[in-house]
């Protein structure tokens, strides 16, 4: 069920590595504890027999689901997913919860993600599934819907790259994400039908898709962006490339054993 906590806004200002790592640790714990909390509040099950040892009628049974398995199962692996790149049957899936106004999300998008695509997506090892998780207000939500709308014309990844590059490089983030700017970004991303883009961006399907992503993030305890799940294991923050490459190698090796 969705968390009742208001998501914490991640600062878009540059900071030293130490605060980033501390923030990452906090977010990692939040994700893990969020899922545990969700499991703990699942409907209770009752046993049918026994007494005196906690197994009698009315006793609450221990949850039968595995939190790690629950997180891994969040990978949608839908072949027609417009907000994903990579093979649906790739052994490793990276789920990214991000906000277009998040500075650390932009850093990951510019510095790390292209390397992961080049090294792992193209050879079939990795699939990346994006989840829109806006936490910085109305413009963040508008940008998320615009990205979804671009995806309906198979331009999500191009819009994603253009939005982060334009919004955060060269001091141009003051341009923001008002509708004229979003249409401009769609044009830069090569969205062929801009009238359809505007209609899709304002439509009910965009709102529903955004709500689905947000509820998923809240349910597992995401409190900051970017947050990641790699084959169900949390990685928080715009960590260095080496952190992701090492995690992908481990996940691939584990998948090969199954």
Short mmCIF file of C-alpha atoms in Angstrom, two decimals:
data_model
loop_
_atom_site.label_atom_id
_atom_site.label_comp_id
_atom_site.label_asym_id
_atom_site.label_seq_id
_atom_site.Cartn_x
_atom_site.Cartn_y
_atom_site.Cartn_z
CA UNK A 1 0.00 0.00 0.00
CA UNK A 2 1.30 3.55 -0.65
CA UNK A 3 3.43 5.08 2.06
CA UNK A 4 1.87 7.93 4.00
CA UNK A 5 5.23 9.70 4.19
CA UNK A 6 5.91 12.66 1.95
CA UNK A 7 8.90 11.91 -0.28
CA UNK A 8 12.06 13.78 0.64
CA UNK A 9 13.31 16.18 -2.00
CA UNK A 10 16.83 15.46 -3.12
CA UNK A 11 18.97 18.56 -3.52
CA UNK A 12 20.03 19.35 -7.06
CA UNK A 13 23.12 21.21 -5.86
CA UNK A 14 26.55 19.67 -6.22
CA UNK A 15 28.04 18.33 -3.02
CA UNK A 16 31.02 16.29 -1.90
CA UNK A 17 31.08 12.53 -2.31
CA UNK A 18 30.69 11.92 1.43
CA UNK A 19 27.24 13.55 1.80
CA UNK A 20 26.11 11.73 -1.34
CA UNK A 21 27.14 8.38 0.08
CA UNK A 22 25.42 9.15 3.37
CA UNK A 23 22.25 10.09 1.50
CA UNK A 24 22.54 6.92 -0.56
CA UNK A 25 22.75 4.82 2.59
CA UNK A 26 19.67 6.47 4.03
CA UNK A 27 17.72 5.93 0.83
CA UNK A 28 18.84 2.31 0.61
CA UNK A 29 17.59 1.68 4.13
CA UNK A 30 14.33 3.45 3.32
CA UNK A 31 13.66 1.22 0.34
CA UNK A 32 14.41 -1.95 2.28
CA UNK A 33 12.43 -0.90 5.35
CA UNK A 34 9.60 0.34 3.17
CA UNK A 35 9.13 -3.09 1.66
CA UNK A 36 9.41 -4.79 5.04
CA UNK A 37 6.75 -2.42 6.38
CA UNK A 38 4.54 -3.19 3.41
CA UNK A 39 4.92 -6.91 4.03
CA UNK A 40 4.23 -6.47 7.74
CA UNK A 41 0.93 -4.72 7.06
CA UNK A 42 -0.29 -7.30 4.54
CA UNK A 43 -3.58 -9.05 5.42
CA UNK A 44 -3.07 -11.50 8.26
CA UNK A 45 -3.50 -15.20 7.63
CA UNK A 46 -4.93 -17.57 10.20
CA UNK A 47 -3.93 -21.12 10.87
CA UNK A 48 -6.51 -23.84 11.09
CA UNK A 49 -5.18 -25.86 13.99
CA UNK A 50 -2.82 -26.00 16.98
CA UNK A 51 -2.64 -24.07 20.23
CA UNK A 52 -0.23 -22.68 22.78
CA UNK A 53 2.63 -22.19 20.31
CA UNK A 54 1.32 -19.35 18.20
CA UNK A 55 -0.14 -21.67 15.61
CA UNK A 56 -3.67 -21.97 16.91
CA UNK A 57 -6.87 -20.41 15.55
CA UNK A 58 -6.57 -16.67 15.12
CA UNK A 59 -2.77 -16.68 15.22
CA UNK A 60 -1.03 -14.45 12.71
CA UNK A 61 1.13 -16.46 10.37
CA UNK A 62 4.53 -15.18 9.27
CA UNK A 63 4.53 -13.57 5.84
CA UNK A 64 5.14 -16.21 3.20
CA UNK A 65 6.58 -13.82 0.67
CA UNK A 66 10.25 -12.97 0.32
CA UNK A 67 10.94 -9.20 0.25
CA UNK A 68 13.89 -9.68 -2.12
CA UNK A 69 11.73 -11.72 -4.47
CA UNK A 70 8.99 -9.09 -4.28
CA UNK A 71 11.43 -6.39 -5.34
CA UNK A 72 12.80 -8.51 -8.17
CA UNK A 73 9.26 -9.19 -9.38
CA UNK A 74 8.71 -5.46 -9.98
CA UNK A 75 10.56 -5.81 -13.29
CA UNK A 76 7.72 -5.67 -15.80
CA UNK A 77 9.62 -7.24 -18.72
CA UNK A 78 6.90 -6.18 -21.14
CA UNK A 79 8.12 -6.36 -24.74
CA UNK A 80 6.02 -3.33 -25.68
CA UNK A 81 7.07 -1.15 -22.73
CA UNK A 82 7.68 2.32 -24.15
CA UNK A 83 9.69 3.34 -21.07
CA UNK A 84 12.30 0.63 -21.36
CA UNK A 85 15.33 -0.35 -23.42
CA UNK A 86 16.87 -3.77 -23.79
CA UNK A 87 15.61 -7.29 -24.27
CA UNK A 88 12.60 -8.34 -22.22
CA UNK A 89 14.42 -11.57 -21.33
CA UNK A 90 17.72 -9.92 -20.36
CA UNK A 91 19.27 -11.63 -17.31
CA UNK A 92 19.64 -8.30 -15.49
CA UNK A 93 16.99 -5.59 -15.10
CA UNK A 94 17.70 -2.12 -13.74
CA UNK A 95 14.61 -0.21 -12.60
CA UNK A 96 15.21 3.52 -12.22
CA UNK A 97 12.92 5.82 -10.20
CA UNK A 98 13.72 9.36 -11.30
CA UNK A 99 12.57 12.97 -11.55
CA UNK A 100 13.44 15.29 -14.45
CA UNK A 101 14.15 18.15 -12.04
CA UNK A 102 16.54 16.06 -9.95
CA UNK A 103 20.16 17.08 -10.40
CA UNK A 104 21.55 13.68 -9.41
CA UNK A 105 19.17 12.01 -11.88
CA UNK A 106 20.60 14.27 -14.55
CA UNK A 107 24.13 13.33 -13.55
CA UNK A 108 23.31 9.64 -13.85
CA UNK A 109 21.56 10.19 -17.18
CA UNK A 110 24.51 12.05 -18.66
CA UNK A 111 27.51 10.32 -17.12
CA UNK A 112 26.56 6.74 -16.34
CA UNK A 113 23.48 5.56 -18.19
CA UNK A 114 24.93 5.91 -21.72
CA UNK A 115 27.88 3.75 -20.69
CA UNK A 116 25.55 1.09 -19.30
CA UNK A 117 23.53 1.09 -22.51
CA UNK A 118 26.65 0.80 -24.65
CA UNK A 119 28.29 -1.91 -22.55
CA UNK A 120 25.36 -4.01 -21.34
CA UNK A 121 22.08 -3.19 -23.09
CA UNK A 122 23.48 -3.59 -26.58
CA UNK A 123 24.90 -7.06 -25.84
CA UNK A 124 21.63 -8.28 -24.28
CA UNK A 125 22.84 -8.43 -20.68
CA UNK A 126 20.86 -5.49 -19.29
CA UNK A 127 17.37 -4.08 -19.58
CA UNK A 128 16.60 -0.63 -18.16
CA UNK A 129 13.04 0.19 -17.13
CA UNK A 130 12.28 3.78 -16.18
CA UNK A 131 9.72 4.76 -13.61
CA UNK A 132 8.56 8.37 -13.45
CA UNK A 133 8.76 9.41 -9.80
CA UNK A 134 8.36 13.21 -9.66
CA UNK A 135 8.96 14.74 -6.23
CA UNK A 136 9.63 18.39 -7.10
CA UNK A 137 6.10 19.58 -7.77
CA UNK A 138 3.93 20.43 -10.75
CA UNK A 139 6.71 20.91 -13.32
CA UNK A 140 8.22 17.56 -12.39
CA UNK A 141 4.86 15.90 -12.93
CA UNK A 142 4.36 17.73 -16.24
CA UNK A 143 7.78 16.58 -17.45
CA UNK A 144 7.00 13.00 -16.45
CA UNK A 145 3.76 13.05 -18.44
CA UNK A 146 5.58 14.61 -21.39
CA UNK A 147 8.19 11.85 -21.30
CA UNK A 148 5.41 9.26 -21.30
CA UNK A 149 3.74 11.03 -24.23
CA UNK A 150 7.02 11.03 -26.17
CA UNK A 151 7.24 7.32 -25.47
CA UNK A 152 3.94 6.71 -27.21
CA UNK A 153 5.76 7.70 -30.39
CA UNK A 154 8.84 5.65 -29.50
CA UNK A 155 10.88 8.69 -28.46
CA UNK A 156 11.01 8.29 -24.69
CA UNK A 157 14.75 7.65 -24.50
CA UNK A 158 15.48 10.58 -26.83
CA UNK A 159 13.22 12.88 -24.78
CA UNK A 160 14.83 11.60 -21.59
CA UNK A 161 18.29 12.48 -22.91
CA UNK A 162 17.21 15.87 -24.24
CA UNK A 163 15.42 16.87 -21.05
CA UNK A 164 18.37 16.10 -18.80
CA UNK A 165 20.92 17.57 -21.18
CA UNK A 166 19.02 20.78 -21.80
CA UNK A 167 17.69 21.26 -18.29
CA UNK A 168 20.96 20.81 -16.45
CA UNK A 169 23.87 21.44 -18.80
CA UNK A 170 25.29 24.89 -19.41
CA UNK A 171 23.28 26.61 -16.71
CA UNK A 172 20.05 26.36 -18.69
CA UNK A 173 17.88 24.67 -16.06
CA UNK A 174 16.14 27.98 -15.46
CA UNK A 175 14.15 27.20 -18.61
CA UNK A 176 12.08 24.81 -16.53
CA UNK A 177 9.37 22.48 -17.73
CA UNK A 178 6.39 24.63 -18.65
CA UNK A 179 4.38 23.32 -21.61
CA UNK A 180 6.15 25.38 -24.31
CA UNK A 181 9.49 24.04 -23.09
CA UNK A 182 8.20 20.47 -23.07
CA UNK A 183 7.01 20.83 -26.65
CA UNK A 184 10.41 22.24 -27.58
CA UNK A 185 12.11 19.23 -25.97
CA UNK A 186 9.78 16.88 -27.84
CA UNK A 187 10.80 18.59 -31.07
CA UNK A 188 14.47 18.19 -30.15
CA UNK A 189 13.83 14.52 -29.39
CA UNK A 190 12.35 13.94 -32.84
CA UNK A 191 8.76 13.30 -31.76
CA UNK A 192 7.02 13.21 -35.17
CA UNK A 193 3.49 14.31 -34.26
CA UNK A 194 3.61 17.23 -31.83
CA UNK A 195 -0.17 17.70 -31.75
CA UNK A 196 -0.62 14.10 -30.67
CA UNK A 197 2.20 14.60 -28.16
CA UNK A 198 0.37 17.54 -26.56
CA UNK A 199 -2.90 15.61 -26.45
CA UNK A 200 -1.25 12.53 -24.95
CA UNK A 201 0.61 14.63 -22.39
CA UNK A 202 -2.68 16.11 -21.13
CA UNK A 203 -4.66 12.88 -21.34
CA UNK A 204 -5.94 10.45 -18.74
CA UNK A 205 -3.60 7.66 -19.83
CA UNK A 206 -0.53 9.76 -19.03
CA UNK A 207 -1.93 10.55 -15.59
CA UNK A 208 -2.74 6.88 -14.97
CA UNK A 209 0.72 5.74 -16.05
CA UNK A 210 2.34 8.29 -13.77
CA UNK A 211 0.15 7.24 -10.85
CA UNK A 212 1.10 3.59 -11.40
CA UNK A 213 4.82 4.40 -11.24
CA UNK A 214 4.40 6.66 -8.22
CA UNK A 215 2.35 4.12 -6.28
CA UNK A 216 4.94 1.44 -6.98
CA UNK A 217 7.70 3.67 -5.64
CA UNK A 218 5.75 4.71 -2.55
CA UNK A 219 4.80 1.10 -1.84
CA UNK A 220 8.41 -0.06 -1.61
CA UNK A 221 9.54 3.01 0.33
CA UNK A 222 11.33 5.14 -2.27
CA UNK A 223 11.98 8.53 -0.68
CA UNK A 224 14.52 10.18 -2.98
CA UNK A 225 15.72 10.18 -6.56
CA UNK A 226 17.42 8.56 -8.28
CA UNK A 227 16.71 5.21 -6.67
CA UNK A 228 17.33 1.91 -8.40
CA UNK A 229 16.55 -1.78 -8.19
CA UNK A 230 18.98 -4.09 -9.95
CA UNK A 231 17.46 -7.57 -10.10
CA UNK A 232 15.61 -6.58 -6.94
CA UNK A 233 18.61 -5.23 -5.04
CA UNK A 234 18.48 -1.51 -4.15
CA UNK A 235 21.09 0.98 -5.29
CA UNK A 236 20.50 4.54 -4.14
CA UNK A 237 21.82 7.74 -5.63
CA UNK A 238 23.96 8.65 -8.64
CA UNK A 239 26.69 6.19 -7.74
CA UNK A 240 29.89 5.92 -9.84
CA UNK A 241 29.88 3.76 -12.95
CA UNK A 242 32.01 1.14 -11.19
CA UNK A 243 29.26 0.59 -8.62
CA UNK A 244 26.80 -0.32 -11.35
CA UNK A 245 29.21 -2.43 -13.39
CA UNK A 246 30.14 -4.48 -10.31
CA UNK A 247 26.47 -4.94 -9.38
CA UNK A 248 25.57 -5.98 -12.93
CA UNK A 249 28.40 -8.53 -12.98
CA UNK A 250 27.16 -10.05 -9.71
CA UNK A 251 23.55 -10.10 -10.86
CA UNK A 252 24.47 -11.72 -14.16
CA UNK A 253 26.48 -14.41 -12.38
CA UNK A 254 23.61 -15.08 -9.96
CA UNK A 255 21.11 -15.28 -12.82
CA UNK A 256 23.31 -17.82 -14.61
CA UNK A 257 23.12 -20.13 -11.59
CA UNK A 258 19.32 -20.16 -11.52
#
